[in-house]
PDB file of N, CA and C in Angstrom:
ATOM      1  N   UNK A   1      39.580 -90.940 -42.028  1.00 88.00           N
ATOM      2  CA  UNK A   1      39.137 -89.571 -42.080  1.00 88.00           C
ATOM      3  C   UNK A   1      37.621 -89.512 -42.317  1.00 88.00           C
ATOM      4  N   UNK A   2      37.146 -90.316 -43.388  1.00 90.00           N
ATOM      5  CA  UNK A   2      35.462 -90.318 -43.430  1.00 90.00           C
ATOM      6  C   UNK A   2      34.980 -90.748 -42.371  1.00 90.00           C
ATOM      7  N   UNK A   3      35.564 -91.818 -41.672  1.00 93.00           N
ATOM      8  CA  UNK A   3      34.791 -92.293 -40.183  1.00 93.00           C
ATOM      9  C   UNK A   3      34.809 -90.330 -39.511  1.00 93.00           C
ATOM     10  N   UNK A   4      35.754 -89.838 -38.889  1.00 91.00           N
ATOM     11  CA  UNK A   4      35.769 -89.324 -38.548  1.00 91.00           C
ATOM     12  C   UNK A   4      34.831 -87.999 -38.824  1.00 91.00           C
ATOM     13  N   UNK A   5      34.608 -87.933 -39.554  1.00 91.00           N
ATOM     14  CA  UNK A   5      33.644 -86.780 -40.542  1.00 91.00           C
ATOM     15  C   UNK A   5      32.084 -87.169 -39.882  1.00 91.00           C
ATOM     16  N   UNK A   6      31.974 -88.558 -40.503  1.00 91.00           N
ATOM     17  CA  UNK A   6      30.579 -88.838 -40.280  1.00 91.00           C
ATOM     18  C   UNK A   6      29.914 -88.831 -38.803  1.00 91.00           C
ATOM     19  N   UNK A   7      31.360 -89.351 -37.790  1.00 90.00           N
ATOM     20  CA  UNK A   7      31.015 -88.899 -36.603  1.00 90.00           C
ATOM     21  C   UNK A   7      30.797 -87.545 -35.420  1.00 90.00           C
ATOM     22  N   UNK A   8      31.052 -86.719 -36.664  1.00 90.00           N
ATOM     23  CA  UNK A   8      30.890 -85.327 -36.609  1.00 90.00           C
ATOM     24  C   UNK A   8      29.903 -84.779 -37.082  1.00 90.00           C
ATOM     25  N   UNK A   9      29.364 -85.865 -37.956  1.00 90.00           N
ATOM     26  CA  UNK A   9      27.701 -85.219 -38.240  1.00 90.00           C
ATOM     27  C   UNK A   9      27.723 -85.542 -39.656  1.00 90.00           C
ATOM     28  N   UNK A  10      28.522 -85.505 -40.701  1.00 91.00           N
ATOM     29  CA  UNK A  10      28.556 -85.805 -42.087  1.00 91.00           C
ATOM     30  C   UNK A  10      27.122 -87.224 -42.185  1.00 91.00           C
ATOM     31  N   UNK A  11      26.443 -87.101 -42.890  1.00 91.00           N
ATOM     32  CA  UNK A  11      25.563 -88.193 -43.495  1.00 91.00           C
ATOM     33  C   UNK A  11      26.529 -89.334 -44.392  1.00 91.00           C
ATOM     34  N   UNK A  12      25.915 -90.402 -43.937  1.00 92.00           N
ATOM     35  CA  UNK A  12      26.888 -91.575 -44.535  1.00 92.00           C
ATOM     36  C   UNK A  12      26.421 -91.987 -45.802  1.00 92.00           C
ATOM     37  N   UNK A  13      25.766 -91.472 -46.470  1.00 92.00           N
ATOM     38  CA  UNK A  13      25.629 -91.681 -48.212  1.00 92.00           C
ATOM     39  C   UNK A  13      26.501 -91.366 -48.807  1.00 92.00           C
ATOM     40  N   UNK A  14      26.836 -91.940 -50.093  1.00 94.00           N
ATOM     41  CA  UNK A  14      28.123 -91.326 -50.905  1.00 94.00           C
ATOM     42  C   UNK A  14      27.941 -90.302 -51.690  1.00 94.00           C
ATOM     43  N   UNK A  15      27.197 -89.805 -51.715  1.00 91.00           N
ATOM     44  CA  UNK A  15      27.059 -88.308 -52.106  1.00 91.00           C
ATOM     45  C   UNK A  15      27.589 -87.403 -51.181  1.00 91.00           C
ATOM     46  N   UNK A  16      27.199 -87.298 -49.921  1.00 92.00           N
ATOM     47  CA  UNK A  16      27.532 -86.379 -48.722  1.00 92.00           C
ATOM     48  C   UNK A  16      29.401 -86.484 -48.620  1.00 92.00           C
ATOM     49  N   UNK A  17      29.509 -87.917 -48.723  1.00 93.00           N
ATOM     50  CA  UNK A  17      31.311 -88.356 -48.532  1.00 93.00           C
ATOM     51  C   UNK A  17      32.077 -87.667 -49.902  1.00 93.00           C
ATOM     52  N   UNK A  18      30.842 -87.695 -51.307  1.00 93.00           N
ATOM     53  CA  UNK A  18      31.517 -86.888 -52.004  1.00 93.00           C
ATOM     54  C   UNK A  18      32.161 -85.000 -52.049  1.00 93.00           C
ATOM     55  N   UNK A  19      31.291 -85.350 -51.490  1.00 91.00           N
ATOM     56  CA  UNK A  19      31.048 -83.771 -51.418  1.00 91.00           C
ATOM     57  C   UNK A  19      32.295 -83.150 -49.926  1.00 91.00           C
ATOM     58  N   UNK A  20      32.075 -83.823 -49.188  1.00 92.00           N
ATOM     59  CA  UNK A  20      32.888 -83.380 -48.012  1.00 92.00           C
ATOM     60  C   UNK A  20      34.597 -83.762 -48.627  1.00 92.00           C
ATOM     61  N   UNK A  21      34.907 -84.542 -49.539  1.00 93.00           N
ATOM     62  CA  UNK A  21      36.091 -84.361 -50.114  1.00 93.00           C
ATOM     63  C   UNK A  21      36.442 -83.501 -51.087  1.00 93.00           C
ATOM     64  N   UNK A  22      35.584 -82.892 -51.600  1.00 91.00           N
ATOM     65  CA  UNK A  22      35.901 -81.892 -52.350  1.00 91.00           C
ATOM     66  C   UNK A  22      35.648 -80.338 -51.776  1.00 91.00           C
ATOM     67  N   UNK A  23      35.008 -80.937 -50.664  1.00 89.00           N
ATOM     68  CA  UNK A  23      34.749 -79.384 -49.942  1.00 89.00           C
ATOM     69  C   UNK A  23      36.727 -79.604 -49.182  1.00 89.00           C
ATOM     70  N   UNK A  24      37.127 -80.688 -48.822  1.00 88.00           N
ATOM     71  CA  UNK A  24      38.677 -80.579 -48.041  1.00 88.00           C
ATOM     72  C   UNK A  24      39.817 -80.595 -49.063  1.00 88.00           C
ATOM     73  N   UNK A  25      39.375 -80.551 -50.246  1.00 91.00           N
ATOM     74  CA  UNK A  25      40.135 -80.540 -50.944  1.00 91.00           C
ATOM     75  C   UNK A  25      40.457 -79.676 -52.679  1.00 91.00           C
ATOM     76  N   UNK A  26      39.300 -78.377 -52.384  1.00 85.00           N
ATOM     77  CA  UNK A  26      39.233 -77.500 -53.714  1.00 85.00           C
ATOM     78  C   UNK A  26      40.334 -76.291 -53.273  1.00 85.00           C
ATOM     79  N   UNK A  27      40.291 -75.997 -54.181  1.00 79.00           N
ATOM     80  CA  UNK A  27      41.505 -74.509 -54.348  1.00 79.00           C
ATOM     81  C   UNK A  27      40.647 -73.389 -53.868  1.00 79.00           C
ATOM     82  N   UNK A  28      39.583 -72.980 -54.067  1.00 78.00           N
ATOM     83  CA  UNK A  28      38.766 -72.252 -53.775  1.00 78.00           C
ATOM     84  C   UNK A  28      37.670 -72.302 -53.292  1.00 78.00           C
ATOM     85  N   UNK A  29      37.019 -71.130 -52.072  1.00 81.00           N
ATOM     86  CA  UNK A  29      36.272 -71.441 -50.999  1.00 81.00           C
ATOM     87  C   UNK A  29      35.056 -72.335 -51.443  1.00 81.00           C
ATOM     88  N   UNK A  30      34.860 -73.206 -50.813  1.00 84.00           N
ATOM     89  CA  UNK A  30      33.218 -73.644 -51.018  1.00 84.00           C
ATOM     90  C   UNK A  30      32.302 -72.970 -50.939  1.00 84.00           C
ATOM     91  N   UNK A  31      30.990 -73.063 -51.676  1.00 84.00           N
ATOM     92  CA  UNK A  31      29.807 -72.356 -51.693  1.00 84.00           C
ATOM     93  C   UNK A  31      29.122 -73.596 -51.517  1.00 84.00           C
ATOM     94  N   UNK A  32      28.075 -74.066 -50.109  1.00 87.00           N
ATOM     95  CA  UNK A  32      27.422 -74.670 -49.929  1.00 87.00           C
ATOM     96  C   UNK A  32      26.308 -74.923 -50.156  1.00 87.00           C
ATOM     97  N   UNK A  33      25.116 -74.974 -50.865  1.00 87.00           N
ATOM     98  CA  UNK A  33      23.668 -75.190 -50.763  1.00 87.00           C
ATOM     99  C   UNK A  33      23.257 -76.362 -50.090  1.00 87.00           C
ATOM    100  N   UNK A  34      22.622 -76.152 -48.542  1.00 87.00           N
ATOM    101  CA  UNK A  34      22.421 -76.765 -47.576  1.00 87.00           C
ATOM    102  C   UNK A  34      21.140 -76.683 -47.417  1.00 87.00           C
ATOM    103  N   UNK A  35      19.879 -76.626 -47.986  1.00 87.00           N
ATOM    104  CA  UNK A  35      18.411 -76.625 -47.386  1.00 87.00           C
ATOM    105  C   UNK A  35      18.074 -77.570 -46.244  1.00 87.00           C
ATOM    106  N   UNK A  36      18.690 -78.637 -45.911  1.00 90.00           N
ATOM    107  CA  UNK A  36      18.735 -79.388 -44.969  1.00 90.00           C
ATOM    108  C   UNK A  36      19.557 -78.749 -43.505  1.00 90.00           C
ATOM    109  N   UNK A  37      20.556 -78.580 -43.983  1.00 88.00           N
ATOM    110  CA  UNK A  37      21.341 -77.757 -42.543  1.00 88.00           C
ATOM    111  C   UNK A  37      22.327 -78.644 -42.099  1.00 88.00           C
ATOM    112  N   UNK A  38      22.508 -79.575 -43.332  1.00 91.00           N
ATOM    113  CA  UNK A  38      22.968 -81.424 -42.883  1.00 91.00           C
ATOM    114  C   UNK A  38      24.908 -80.373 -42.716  1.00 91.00           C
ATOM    115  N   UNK A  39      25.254 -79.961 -43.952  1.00 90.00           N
ATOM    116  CA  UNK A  39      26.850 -80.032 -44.182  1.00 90.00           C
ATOM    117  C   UNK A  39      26.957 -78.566 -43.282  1.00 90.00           C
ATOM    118  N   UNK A  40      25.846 -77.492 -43.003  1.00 90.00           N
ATOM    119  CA  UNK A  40      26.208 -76.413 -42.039  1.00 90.00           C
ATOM    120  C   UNK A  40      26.646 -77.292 -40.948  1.00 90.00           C
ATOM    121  N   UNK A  41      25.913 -78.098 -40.069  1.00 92.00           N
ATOM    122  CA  UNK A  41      25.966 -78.936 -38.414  1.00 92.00           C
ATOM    123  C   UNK A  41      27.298 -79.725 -38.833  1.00 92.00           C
ATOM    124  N   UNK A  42      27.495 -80.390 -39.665  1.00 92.00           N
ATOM    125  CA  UNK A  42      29.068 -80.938 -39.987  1.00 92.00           C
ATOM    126  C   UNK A  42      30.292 -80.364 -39.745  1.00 92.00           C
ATOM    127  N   UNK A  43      30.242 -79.011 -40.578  1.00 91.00           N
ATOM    128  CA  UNK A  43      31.353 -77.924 -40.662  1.00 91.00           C
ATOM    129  C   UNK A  43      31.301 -77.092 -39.133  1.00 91.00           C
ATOM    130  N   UNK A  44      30.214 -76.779 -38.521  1.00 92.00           N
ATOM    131  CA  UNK A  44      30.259 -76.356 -37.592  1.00 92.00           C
ATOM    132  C   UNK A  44      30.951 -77.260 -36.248  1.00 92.00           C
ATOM    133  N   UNK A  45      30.534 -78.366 -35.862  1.00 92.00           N
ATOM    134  CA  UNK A  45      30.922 -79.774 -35.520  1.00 92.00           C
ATOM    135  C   UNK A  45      32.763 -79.812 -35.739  1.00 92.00           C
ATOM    136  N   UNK A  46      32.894 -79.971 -37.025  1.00 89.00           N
ATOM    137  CA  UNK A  46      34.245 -80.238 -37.511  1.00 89.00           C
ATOM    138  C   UNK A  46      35.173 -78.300 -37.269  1.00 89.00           C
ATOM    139  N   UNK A  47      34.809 -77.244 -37.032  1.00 88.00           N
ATOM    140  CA  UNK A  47      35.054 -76.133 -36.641  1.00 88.00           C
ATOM    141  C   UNK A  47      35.584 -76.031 -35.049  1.00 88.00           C
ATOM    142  N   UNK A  48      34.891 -76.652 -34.104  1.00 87.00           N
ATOM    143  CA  UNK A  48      34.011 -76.557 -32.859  1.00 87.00           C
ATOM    144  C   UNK A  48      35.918 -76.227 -32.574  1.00 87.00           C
ATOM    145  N   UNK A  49      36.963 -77.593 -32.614  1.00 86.00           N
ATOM    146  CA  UNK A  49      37.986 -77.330 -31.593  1.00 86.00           C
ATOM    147  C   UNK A  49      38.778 -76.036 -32.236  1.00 86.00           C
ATOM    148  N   UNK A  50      38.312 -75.482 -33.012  1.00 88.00           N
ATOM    149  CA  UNK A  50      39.702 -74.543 -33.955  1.00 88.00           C
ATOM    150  C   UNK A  50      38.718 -73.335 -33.890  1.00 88.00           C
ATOM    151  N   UNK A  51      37.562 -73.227 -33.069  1.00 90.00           N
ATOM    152  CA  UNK A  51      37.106 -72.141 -32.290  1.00 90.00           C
ATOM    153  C   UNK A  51      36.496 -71.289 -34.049  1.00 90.00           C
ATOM    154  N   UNK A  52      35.799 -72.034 -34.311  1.00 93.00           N
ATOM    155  CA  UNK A  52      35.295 -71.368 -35.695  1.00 93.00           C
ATOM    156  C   UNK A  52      34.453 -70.174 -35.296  1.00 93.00           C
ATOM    157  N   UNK A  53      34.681 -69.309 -36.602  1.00 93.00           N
ATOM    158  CA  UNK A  53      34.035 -68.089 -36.379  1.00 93.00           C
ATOM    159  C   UNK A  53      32.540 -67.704 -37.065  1.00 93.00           C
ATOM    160  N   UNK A  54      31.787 -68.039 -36.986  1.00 93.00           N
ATOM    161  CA  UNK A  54      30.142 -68.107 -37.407  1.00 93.00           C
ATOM    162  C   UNK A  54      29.868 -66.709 -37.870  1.00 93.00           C
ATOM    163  N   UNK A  55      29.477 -65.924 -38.295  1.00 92.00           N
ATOM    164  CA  UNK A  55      28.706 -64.821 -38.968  1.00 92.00           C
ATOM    165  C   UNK A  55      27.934 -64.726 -39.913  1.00 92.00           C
ATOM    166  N   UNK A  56      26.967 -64.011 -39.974  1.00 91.00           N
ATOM    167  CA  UNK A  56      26.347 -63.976 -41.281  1.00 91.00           C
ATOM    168  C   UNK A  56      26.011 -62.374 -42.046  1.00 91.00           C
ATOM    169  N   UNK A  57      25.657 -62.553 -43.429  1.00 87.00           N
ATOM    170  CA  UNK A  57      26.281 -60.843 -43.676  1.00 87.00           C
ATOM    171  C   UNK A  57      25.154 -59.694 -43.321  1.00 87.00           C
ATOM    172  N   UNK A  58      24.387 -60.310 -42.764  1.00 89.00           N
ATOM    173  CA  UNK A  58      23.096 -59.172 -42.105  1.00 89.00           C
ATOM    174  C   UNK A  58      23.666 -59.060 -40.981  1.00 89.00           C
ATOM    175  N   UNK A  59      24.554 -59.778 -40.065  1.00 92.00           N
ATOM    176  CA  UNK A  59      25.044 -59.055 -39.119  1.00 92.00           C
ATOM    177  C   UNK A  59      26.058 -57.711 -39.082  1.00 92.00           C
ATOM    178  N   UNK A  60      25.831 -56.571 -38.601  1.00 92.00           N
ATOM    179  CA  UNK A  60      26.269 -55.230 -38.902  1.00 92.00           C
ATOM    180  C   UNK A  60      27.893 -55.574 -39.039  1.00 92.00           C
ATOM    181  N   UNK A  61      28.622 -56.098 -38.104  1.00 92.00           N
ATOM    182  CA  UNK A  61      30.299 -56.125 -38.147  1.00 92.00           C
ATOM    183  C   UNK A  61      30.733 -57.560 -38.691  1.00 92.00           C
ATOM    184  N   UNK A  62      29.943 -57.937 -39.726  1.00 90.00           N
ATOM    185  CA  UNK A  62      30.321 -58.894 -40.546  1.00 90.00           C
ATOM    186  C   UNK A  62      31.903 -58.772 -40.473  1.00 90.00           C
ATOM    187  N   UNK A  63      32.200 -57.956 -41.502  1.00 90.00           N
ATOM    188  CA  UNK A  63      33.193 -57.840 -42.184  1.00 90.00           C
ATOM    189  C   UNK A  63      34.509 -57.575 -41.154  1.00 90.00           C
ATOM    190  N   UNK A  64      34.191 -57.039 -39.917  1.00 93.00           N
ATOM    191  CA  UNK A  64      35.271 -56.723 -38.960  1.00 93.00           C
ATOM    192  C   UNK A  64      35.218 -58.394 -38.542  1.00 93.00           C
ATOM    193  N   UNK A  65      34.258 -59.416 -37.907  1.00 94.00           N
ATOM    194  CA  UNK A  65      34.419 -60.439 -37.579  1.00 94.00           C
ATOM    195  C   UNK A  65      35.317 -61.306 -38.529  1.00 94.00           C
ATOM    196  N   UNK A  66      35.226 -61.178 -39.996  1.00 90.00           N
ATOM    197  CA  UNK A  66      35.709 -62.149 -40.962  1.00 90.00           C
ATOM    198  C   UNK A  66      37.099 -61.627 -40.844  1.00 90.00           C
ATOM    199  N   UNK A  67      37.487 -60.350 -40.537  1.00 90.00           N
ATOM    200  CA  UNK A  67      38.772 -59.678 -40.658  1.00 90.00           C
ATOM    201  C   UNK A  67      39.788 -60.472 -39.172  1.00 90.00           C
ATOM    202  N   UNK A  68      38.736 -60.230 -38.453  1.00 92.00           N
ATOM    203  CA  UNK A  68      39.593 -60.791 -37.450  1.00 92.00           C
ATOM    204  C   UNK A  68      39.781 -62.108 -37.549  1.00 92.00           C
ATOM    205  N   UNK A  69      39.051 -62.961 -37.921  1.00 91.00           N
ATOM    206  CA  UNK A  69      39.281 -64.545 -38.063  1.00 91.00           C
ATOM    207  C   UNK A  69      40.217 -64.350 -39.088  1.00 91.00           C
ATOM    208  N   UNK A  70      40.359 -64.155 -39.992  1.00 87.00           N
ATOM    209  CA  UNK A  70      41.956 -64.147 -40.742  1.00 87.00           C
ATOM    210  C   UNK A  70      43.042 -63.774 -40.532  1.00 87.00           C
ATOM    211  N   UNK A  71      42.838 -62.738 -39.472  1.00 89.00           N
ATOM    212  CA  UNK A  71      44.299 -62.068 -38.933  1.00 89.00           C
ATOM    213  C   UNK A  71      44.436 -62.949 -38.024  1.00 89.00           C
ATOM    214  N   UNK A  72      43.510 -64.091 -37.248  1.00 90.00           N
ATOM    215  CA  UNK A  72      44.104 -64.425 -36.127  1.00 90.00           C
ATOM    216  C   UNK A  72      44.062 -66.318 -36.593  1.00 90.00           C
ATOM    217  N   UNK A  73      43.869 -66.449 -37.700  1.00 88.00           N
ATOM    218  CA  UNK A  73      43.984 -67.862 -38.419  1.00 88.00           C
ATOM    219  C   UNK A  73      42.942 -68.667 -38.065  1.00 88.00           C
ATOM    220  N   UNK A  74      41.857 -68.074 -38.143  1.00 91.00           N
ATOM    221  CA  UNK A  74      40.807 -69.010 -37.426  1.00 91.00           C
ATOM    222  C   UNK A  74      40.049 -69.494 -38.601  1.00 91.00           C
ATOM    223  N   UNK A  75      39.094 -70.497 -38.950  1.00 90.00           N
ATOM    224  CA  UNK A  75      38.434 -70.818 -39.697  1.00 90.00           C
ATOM    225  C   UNK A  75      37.203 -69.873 -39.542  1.00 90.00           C
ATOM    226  N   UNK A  76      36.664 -69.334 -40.707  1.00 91.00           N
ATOM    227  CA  UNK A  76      35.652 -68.749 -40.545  1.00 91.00           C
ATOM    228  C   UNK A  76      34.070 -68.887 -41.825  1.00 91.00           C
ATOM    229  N   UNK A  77      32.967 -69.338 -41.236  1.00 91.00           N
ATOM    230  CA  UNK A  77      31.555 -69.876 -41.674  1.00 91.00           C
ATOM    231  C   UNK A  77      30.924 -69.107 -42.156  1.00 91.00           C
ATOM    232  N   UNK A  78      30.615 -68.427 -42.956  1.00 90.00           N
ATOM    233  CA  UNK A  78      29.527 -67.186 -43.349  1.00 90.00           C
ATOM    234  C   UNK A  78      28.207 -67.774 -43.819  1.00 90.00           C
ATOM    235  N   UNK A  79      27.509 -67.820 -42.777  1.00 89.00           N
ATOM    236  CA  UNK A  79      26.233 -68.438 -43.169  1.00 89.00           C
ATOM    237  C   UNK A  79      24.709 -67.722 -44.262  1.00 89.00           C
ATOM    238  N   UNK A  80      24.044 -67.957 -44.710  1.00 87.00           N
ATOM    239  CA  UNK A  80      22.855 -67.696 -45.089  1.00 87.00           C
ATOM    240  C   UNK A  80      23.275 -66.216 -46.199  1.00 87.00           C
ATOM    241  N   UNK A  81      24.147 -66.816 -46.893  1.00 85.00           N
ATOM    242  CA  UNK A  81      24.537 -65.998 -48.041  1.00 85.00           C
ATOM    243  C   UNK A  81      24.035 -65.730 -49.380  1.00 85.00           C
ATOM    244  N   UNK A  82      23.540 -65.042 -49.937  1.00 84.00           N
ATOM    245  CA  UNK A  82      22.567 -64.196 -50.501  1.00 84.00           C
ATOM    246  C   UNK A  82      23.065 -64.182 -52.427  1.00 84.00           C
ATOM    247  N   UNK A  83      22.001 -64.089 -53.154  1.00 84.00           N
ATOM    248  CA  UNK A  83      22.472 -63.931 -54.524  1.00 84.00           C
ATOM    249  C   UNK A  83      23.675 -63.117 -55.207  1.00 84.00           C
ATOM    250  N   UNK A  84      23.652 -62.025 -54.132  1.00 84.00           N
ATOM    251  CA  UNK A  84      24.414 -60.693 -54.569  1.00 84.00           C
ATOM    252  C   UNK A  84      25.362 -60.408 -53.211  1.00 84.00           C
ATOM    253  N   UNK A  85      26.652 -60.899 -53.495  1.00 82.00           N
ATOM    254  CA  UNK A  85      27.495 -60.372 -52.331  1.00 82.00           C
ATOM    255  C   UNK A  85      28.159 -59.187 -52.186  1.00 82.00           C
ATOM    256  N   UNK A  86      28.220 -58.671 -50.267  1.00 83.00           N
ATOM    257  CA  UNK A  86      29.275 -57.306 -50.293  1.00 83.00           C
ATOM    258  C   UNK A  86      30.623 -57.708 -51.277  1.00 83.00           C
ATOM    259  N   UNK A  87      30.833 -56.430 -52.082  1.00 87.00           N
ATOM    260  CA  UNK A  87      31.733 -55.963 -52.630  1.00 87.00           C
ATOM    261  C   UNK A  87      33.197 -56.459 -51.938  1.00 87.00           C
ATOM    262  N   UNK A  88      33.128 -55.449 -50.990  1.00 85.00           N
ATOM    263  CA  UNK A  88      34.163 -56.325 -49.669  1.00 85.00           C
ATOM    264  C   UNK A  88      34.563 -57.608 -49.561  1.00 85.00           C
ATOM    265  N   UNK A  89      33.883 -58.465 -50.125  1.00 85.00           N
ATOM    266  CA  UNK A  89      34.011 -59.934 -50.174  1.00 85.00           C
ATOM    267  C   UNK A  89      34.974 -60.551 -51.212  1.00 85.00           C
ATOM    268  N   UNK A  90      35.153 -59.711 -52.491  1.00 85.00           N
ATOM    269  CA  UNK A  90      35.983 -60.181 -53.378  1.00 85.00           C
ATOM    270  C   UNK A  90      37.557 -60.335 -52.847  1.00 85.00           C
ATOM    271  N   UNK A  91      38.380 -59.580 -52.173  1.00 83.00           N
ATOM    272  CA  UNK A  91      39.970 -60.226 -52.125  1.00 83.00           C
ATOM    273  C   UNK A  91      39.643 -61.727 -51.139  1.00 83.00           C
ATOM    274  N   UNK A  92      38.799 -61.551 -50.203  1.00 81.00           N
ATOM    275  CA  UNK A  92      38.595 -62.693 -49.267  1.00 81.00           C
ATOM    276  C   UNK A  92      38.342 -63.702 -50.322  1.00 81.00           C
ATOM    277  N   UNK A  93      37.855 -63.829 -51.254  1.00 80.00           N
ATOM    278  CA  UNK A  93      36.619 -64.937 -51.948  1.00 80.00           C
ATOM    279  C   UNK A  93      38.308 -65.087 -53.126  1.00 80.00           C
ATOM    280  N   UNK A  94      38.598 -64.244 -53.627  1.00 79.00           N
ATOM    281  CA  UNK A  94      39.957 -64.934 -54.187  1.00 79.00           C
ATOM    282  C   UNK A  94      41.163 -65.266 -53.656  1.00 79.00           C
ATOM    283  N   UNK A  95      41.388 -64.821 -52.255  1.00 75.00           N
ATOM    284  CA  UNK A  95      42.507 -65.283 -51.563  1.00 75.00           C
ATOM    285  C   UNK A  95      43.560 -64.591 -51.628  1.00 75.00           C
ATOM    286  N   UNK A  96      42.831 -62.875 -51.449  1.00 75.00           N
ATOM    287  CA  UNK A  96      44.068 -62.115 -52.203  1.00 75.00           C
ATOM    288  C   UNK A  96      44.730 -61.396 -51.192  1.00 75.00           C
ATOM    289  N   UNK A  97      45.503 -62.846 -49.955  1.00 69.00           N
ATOM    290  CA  UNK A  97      46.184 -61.646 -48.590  1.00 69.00           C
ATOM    291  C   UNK A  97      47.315 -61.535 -48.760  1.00 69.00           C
ATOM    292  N   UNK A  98      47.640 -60.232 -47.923  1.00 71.00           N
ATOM    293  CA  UNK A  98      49.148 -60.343 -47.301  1.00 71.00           C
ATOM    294  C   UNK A  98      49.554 -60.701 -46.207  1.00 71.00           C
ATOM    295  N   UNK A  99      50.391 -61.021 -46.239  1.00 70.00           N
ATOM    296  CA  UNK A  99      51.118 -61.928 -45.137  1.00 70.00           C
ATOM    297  C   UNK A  99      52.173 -60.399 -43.968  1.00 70.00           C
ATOM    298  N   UNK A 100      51.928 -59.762 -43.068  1.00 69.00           N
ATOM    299  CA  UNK A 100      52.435 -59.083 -42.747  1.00 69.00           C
ATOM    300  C   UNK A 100      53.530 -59.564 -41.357  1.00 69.00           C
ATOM    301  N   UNK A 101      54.482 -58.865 -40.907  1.00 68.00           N
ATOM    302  CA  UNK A 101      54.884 -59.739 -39.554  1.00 68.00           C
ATOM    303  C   UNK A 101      55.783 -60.715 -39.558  1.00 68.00           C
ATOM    304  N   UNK A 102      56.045 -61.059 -38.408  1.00 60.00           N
ATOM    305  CA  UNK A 102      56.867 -62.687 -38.309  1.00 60.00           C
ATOM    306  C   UNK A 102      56.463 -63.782 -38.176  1.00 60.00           C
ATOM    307  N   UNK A 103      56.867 -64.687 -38.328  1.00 54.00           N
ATOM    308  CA  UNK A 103      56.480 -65.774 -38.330  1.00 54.00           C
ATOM    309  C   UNK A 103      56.334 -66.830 -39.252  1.00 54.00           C
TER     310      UNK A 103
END
């Protein structure tokens, strides 16, 4: 799995390998600090076949884009995120959905 990571762009230091296991393996969303852009090009990379959904919250239909990537199970990236988040963001940021439908 780390081969695979790194050939997706992950940096092969053990810091970066640390970090990318705890980013695949916490209970709750990651918050990245990337000044490099190293673990954004990774996640994006490692996104690419599961059609990830990119937004960021200065874009006007943020929140309709993030809506739809959850209703339709997609992984979704919120880039260049800010000290003070939309309000709107809290059930997403605790994981607080419903499950509606079949399936």
């Amino acid at each position: 799995m780390i081969r695979e990571w790194q050939n997706a762009g992950l940096p092969a230091d053990q810091l970066s390998t640390d970090n990318a296991i705890l980013i695949n393996n916490c209970s709750r969303w990651p918050l990245i600090i990337d000044p490099q852009g190293q673990a954004n090009k990774w996640i994006k990379t490692m996104g690419k076949d599961a059609n990830m959904v990119i937004t960021k919250l200065t874009e006007p239909n943020f929140l309709r884009t993030l809506e739809n990537a959850i209703r339709f199970g997609q992984p979704a990236l919120l880039e260049n995120v800010e000290e003070t988040l939309d309000p709107a963001l809290e059930p997403i940021l605790v994981k607080q959905f419903t499950k509606k439908g079949g399936g």
